[in-house]
mmCIF file of C-alpha atoms in Angstrom:
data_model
loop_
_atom_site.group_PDB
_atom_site.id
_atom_site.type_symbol
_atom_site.label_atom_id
_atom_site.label_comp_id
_atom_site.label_asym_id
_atom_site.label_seq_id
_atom_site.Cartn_x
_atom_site.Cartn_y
_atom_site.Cartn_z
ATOM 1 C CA UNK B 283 7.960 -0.452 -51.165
ATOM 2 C CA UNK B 284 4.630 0.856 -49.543
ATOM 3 C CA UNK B 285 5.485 3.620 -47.193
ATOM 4 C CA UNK B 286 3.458 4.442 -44.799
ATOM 5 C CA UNK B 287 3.022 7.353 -41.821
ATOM 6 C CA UNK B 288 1.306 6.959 -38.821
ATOM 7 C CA UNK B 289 0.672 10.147 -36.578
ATOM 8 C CA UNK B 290 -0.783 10.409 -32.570
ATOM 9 C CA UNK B 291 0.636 11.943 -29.633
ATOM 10 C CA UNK B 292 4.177 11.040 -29.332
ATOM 11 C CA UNK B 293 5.287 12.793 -27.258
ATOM 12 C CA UNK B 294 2.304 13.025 -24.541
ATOM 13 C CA UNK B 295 2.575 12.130 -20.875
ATOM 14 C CA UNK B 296 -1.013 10.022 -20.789
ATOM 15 C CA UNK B 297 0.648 6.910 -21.171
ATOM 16 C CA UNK B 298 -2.934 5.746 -23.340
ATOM 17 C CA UNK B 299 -2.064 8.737 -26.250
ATOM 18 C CA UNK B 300 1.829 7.956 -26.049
ATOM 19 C CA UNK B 301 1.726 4.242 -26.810
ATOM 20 C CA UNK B 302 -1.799 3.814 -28.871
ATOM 21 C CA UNK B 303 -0.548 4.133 -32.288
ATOM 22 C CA UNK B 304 -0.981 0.580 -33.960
ATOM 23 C CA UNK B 305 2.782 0.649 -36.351
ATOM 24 C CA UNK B 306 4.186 -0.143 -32.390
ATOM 25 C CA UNK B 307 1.399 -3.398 -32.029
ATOM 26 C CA UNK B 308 1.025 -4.564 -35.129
ATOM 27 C CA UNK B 309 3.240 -6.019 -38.542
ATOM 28 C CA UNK B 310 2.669 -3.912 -41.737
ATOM 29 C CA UNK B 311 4.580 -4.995 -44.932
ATOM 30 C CA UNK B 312 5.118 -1.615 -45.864
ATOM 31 C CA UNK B 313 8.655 0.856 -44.994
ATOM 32 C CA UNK B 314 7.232 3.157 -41.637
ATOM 33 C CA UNK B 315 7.284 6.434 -40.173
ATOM 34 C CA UNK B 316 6.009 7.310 -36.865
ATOM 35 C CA UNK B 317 5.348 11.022 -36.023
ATOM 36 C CA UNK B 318 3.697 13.711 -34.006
ATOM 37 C CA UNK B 319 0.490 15.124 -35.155
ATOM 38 C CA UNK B 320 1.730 18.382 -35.606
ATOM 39 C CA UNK B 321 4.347 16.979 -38.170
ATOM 40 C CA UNK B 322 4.047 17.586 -41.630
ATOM 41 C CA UNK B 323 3.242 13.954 -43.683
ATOM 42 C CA UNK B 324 5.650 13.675 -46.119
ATOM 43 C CA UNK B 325 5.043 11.705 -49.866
ATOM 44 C CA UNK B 326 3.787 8.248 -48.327
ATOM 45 C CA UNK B 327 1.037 5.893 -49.744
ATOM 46 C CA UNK B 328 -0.570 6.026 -46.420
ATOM 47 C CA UNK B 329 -1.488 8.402 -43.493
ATOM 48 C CA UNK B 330 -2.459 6.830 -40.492
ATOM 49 C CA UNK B 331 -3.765 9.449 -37.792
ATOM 50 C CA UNK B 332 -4.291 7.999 -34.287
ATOM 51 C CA UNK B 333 -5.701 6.702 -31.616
ATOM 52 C CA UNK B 334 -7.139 8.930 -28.969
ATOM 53 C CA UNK B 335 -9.405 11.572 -28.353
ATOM 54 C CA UNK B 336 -7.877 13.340 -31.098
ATOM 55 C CA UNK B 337 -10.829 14.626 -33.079
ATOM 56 C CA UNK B 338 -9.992 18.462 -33.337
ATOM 57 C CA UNK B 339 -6.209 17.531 -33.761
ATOM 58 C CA UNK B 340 -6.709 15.064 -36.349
ATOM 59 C CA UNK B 341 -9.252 16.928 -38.329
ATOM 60 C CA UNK B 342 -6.169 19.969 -38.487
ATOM 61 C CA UNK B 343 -3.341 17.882 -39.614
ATOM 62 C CA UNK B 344 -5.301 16.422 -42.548
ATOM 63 C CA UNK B 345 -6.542 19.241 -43.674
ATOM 64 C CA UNK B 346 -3.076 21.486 -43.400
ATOM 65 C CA UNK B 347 -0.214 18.745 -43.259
ATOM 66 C CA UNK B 348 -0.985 15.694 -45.026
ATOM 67 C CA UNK B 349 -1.635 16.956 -48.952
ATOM 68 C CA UNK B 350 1.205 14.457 -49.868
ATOM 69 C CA UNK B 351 -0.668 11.310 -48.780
ATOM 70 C CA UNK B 352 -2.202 9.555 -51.303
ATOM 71 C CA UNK B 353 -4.688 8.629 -48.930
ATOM 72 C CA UNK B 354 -5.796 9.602 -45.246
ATOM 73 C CA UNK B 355 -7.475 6.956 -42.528
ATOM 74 C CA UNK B 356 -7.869 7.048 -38.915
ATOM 75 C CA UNK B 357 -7.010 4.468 -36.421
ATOM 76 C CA UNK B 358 -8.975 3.975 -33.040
ATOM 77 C CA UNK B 359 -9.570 7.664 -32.645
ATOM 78 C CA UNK B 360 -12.745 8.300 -30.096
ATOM 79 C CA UNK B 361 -15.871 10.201 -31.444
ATOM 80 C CA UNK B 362 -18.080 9.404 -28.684
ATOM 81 C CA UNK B 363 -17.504 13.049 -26.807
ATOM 82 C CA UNK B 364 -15.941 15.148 -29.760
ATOM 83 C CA UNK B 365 -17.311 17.924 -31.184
ATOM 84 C CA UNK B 366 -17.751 17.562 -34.631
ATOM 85 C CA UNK B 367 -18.564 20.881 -36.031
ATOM 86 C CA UNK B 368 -14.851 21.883 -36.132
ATOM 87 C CA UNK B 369 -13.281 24.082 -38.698
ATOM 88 C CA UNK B 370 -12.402 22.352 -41.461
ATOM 89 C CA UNK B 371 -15.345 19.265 -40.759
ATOM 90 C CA UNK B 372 -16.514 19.105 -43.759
ATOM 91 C CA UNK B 373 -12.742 19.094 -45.666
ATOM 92 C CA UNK B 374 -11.663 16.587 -43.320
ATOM 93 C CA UNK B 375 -14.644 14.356 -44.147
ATOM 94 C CA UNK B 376 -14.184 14.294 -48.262
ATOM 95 C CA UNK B 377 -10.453 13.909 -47.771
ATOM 96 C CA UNK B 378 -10.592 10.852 -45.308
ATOM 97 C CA UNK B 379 -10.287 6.963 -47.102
ATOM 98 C CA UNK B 380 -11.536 5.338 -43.913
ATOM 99 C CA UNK B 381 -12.775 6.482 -40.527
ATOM 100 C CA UNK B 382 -11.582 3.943 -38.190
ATOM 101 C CA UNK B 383 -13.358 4.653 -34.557
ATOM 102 C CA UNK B 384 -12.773 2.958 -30.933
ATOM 103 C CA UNK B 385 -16.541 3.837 -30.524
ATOM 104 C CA UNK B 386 -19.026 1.310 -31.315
ATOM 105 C CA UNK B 387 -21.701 2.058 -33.860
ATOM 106 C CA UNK B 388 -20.819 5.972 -35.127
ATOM 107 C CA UNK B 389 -22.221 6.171 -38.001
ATOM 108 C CA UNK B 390 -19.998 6.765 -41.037
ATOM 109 C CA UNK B 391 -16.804 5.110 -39.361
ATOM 110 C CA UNK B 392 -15.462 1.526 -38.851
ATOM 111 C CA UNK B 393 -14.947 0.118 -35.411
ATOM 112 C CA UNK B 394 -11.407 -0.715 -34.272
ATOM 113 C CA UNK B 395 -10.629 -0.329 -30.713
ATOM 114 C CA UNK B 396 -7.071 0.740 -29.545
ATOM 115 C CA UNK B 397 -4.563 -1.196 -30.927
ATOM 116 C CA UNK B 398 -3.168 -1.799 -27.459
ATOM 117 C CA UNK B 399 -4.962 -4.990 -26.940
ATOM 118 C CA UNK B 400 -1.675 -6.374 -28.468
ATOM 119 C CA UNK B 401 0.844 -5.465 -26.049
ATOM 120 C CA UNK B 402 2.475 -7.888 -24.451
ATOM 121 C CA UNK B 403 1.642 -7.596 -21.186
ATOM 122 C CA UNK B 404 -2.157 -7.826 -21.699
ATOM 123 C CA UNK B 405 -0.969 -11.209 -22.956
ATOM 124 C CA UNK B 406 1.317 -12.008 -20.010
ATOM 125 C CA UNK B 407 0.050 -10.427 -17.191
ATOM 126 C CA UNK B 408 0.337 -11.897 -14.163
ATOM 127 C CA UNK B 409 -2.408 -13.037 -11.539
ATOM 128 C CA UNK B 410 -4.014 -10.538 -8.983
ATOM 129 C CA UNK B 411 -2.085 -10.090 -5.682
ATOM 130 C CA UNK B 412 -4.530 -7.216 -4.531
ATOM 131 C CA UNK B 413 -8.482 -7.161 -3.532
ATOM 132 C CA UNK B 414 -8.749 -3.882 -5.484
ATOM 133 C CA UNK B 415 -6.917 -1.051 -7.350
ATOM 134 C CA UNK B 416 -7.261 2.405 -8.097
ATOM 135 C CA UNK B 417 -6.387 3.609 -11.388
ATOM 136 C CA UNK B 418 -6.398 7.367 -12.001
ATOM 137 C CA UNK B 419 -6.636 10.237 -14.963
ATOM 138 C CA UNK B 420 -3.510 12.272 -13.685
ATOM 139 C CA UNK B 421 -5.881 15.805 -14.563
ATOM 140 C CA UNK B 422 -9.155 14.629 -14.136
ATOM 141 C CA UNK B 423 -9.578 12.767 -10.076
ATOM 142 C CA UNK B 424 -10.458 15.636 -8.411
ATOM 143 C CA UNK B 425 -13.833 14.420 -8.020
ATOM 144 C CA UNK B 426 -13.041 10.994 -7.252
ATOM 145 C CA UNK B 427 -13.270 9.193 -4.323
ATOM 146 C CA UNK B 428 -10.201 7.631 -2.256
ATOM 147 C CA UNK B 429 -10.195 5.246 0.351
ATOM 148 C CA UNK B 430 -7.609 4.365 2.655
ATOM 149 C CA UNK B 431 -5.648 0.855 1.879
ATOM 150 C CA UNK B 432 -6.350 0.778 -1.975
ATOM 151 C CA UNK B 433 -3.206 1.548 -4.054
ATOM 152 C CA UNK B 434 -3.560 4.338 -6.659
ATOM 153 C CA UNK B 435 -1.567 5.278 -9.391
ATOM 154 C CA UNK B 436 -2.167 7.500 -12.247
ATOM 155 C CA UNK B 437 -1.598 7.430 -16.281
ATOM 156 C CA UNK B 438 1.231 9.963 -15.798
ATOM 157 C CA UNK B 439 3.133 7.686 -13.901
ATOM 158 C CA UNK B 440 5.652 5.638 -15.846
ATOM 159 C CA UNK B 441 6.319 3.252 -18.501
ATOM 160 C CA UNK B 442 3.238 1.198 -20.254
ATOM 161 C CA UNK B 443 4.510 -2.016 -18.782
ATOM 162 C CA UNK B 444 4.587 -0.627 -15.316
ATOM 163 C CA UNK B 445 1.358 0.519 -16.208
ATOM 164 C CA UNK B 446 -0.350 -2.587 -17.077
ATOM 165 C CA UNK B 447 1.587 -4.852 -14.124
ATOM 166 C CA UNK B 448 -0.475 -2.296 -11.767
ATOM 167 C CA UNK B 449 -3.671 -2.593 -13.293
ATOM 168 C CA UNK B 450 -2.822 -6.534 -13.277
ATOM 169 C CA UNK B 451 -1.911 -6.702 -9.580
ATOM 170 C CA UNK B 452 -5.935 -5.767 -8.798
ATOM 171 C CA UNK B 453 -8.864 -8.147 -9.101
ATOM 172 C CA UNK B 454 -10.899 -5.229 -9.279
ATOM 173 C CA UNK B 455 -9.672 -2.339 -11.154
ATOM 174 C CA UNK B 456 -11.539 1.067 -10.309
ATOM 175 C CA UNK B 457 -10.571 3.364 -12.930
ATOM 176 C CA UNK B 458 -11.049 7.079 -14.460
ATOM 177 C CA UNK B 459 -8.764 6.174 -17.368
ATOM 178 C CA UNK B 460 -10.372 5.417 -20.746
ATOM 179 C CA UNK B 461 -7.018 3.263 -21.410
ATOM 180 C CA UNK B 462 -7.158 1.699 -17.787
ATOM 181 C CA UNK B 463 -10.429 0.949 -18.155
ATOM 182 C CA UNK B 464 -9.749 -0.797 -22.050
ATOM 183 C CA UNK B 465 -6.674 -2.029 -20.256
ATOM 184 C CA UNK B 466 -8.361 -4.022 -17.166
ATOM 185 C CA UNK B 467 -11.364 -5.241 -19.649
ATOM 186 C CA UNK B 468 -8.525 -6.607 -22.006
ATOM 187 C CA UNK B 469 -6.894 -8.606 -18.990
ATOM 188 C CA UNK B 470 -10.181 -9.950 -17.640
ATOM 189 C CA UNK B 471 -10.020 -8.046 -14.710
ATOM 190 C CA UNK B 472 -13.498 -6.837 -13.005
ATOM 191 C CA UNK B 473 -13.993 -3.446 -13.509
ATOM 192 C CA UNK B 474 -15.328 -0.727 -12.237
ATOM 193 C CA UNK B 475 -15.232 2.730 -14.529
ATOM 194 C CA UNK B 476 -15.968 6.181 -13.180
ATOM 195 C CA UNK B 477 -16.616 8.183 -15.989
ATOM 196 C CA UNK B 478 -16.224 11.794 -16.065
ATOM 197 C CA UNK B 479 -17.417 12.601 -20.294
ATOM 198 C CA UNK B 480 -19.211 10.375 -22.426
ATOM 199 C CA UNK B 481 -16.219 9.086 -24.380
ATOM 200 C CA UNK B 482 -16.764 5.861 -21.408
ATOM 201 C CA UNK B 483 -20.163 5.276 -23.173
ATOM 202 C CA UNK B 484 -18.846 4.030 -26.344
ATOM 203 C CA UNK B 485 -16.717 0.776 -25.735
ATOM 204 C CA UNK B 486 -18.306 -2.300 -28.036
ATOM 205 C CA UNK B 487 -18.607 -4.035 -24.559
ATOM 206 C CA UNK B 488 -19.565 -1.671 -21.644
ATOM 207 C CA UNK B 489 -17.747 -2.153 -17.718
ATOM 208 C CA UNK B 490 -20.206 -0.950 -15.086
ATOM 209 C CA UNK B 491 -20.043 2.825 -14.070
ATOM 210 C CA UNK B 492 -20.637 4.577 -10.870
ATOM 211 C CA UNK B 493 -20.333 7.821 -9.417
ATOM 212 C CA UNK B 494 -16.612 8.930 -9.094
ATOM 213 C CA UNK B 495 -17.660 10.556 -6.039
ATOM 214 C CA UNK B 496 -19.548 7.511 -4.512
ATOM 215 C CA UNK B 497 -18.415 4.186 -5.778
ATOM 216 C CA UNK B 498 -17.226 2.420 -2.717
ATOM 217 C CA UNK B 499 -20.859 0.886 -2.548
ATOM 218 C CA UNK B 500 -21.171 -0.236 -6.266
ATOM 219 C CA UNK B 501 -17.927 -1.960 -5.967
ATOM 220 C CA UNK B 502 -20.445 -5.714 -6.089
ATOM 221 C CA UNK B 503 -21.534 -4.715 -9.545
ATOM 222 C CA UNK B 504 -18.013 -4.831 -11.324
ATOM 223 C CA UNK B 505 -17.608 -7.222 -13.530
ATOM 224 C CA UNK B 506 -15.194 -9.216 -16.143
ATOM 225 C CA UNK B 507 -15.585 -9.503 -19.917
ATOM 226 C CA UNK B 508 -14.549 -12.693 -20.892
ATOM 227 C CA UNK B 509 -13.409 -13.054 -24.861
ATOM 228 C CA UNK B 510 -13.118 -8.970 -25.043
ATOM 229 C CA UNK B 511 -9.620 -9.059 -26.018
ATOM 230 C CA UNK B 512 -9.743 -11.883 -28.566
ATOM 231 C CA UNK B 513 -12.378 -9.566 -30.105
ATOM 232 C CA UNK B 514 -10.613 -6.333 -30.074
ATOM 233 C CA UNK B 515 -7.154 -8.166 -31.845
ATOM 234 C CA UNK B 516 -9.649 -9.601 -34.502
ATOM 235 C CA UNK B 517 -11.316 -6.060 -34.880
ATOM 236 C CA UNK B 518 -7.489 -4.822 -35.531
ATOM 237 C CA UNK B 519 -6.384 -7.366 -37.829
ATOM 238 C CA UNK B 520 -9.384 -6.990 -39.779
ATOM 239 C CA UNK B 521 -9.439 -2.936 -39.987
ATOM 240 C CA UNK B 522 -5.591 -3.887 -40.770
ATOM 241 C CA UNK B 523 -6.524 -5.425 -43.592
ATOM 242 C CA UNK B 524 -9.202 -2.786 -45.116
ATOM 243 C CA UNK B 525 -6.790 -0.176 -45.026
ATOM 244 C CA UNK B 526 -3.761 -2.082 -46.699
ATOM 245 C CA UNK B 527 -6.530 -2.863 -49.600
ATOM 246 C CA UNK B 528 -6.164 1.112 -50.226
ATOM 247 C CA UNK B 529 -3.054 0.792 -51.738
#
């Protein structure tokens, strides 16, 4: 049988990182391993690094773990704020079968968003009891603006259902998160995205940003994105199928 290994951030506390690799979303007819990235990949057919900002990380463990893959691919990693010009860049590059990118248009990579946009609850999620939410990076709100009466939570804070029945619970979602912001697009919620780097700039269908200091007043301009998760599952199933033609 096909074996394959998939690698991201197992073990990581961002809630996004911990749940984005695609063998937990999606069916592969293959026998599967799920590790850390700082694993070494044993004899498989496949290695299958990501998602997340993992650009540095990923560019490592191919080039000093994964010599027993037959072949190397990425899955939903972002490019949009990563330096490239890492050690080992170039190595990286000749020993990778497919780039698979959750940024839009990157030249030399395929487009597949997170393979989140199968869980469940994006599916199931129930309607909005709340005017607004606020959904926060755990590290990265220091900047960000808080008003009295919204509810916040962060994407340190407990499971990936809990999670998502937050980010539900709002009819406008004001968010930090690069996964709460994917999240509350995928549900059809209106959003409203703070960014604080340009990974925010490279979704295939963009939210409306505003200042994370100074939002209250752009809260009008947040808006849905009807059809957006239809298109990311399609994007999945079809980047599915490229890399199973590998083998």
């Amino acid at each position: 049988m096909v074996h394959l290994v998939f690698q991201h951030r197992k073990g990581s506390r961002n809630i996004g990182d911990r749940e984005c690799c695609p063998a937990y979303w999606m069916p592969f007819d293959a026998q599967k391993t799920v590790q850390s990235l700082t694993d070494i990949v044993p004899p498989c057919d496949l290695a299958i690094f990501g998602g997340g900002q993992i650009y540095a990380s990923v560019v490592e463990a191919v080039t000093q773990r994964a010599a027993a893959a037959r072949h190397c691919v990425t899955w939903a990693i972002g490019l949009q704020a990563a330096k490239r010009r890492v050690e080992g860049a170039d190595q990286f590059q000749a020993r990778m079968s497919l780039i698979g990118c959750r940024d839009a248009g990157v030249t030399g990579t395929e487009y597949v968003p997170c393979a989140t946009c199968l869980a469940p609850g994006l599916q199931t999620a129930d309607a909005p009891t709340r005017d607004a939410v606020l959904y926060l990076h755990a590290t990265k709100s220091d900047a960000v603006q808080r008003p009295d009466g919204i509810p916040c939570r962060t994407n340190h804070d407990g499971t990936l259902a809990e999670a998502l029945a937050f980010i539900a619970s709002g009819e406008t979602v004001i968010t930090n998160s690069f996964h709460g912001t994917y999240w509350a697009m995928l549900m059809g919620r209106k959003v409203l995205c703070l960014p604080f780097s340009a990974k925010f700039r490279g979704f295939a269908r963009m939210p409306a940003l505003a200042d994370p200091g100074d939002w209250l007043g752009d809260m009008s301009r947040a808006h849905a994105l009807p059809g957006y998760r239809e298109d990311c599952i399609a994007a999945n199933y079809a980047f599915r199928d490229k890399v199973m033609n590998l083998i």
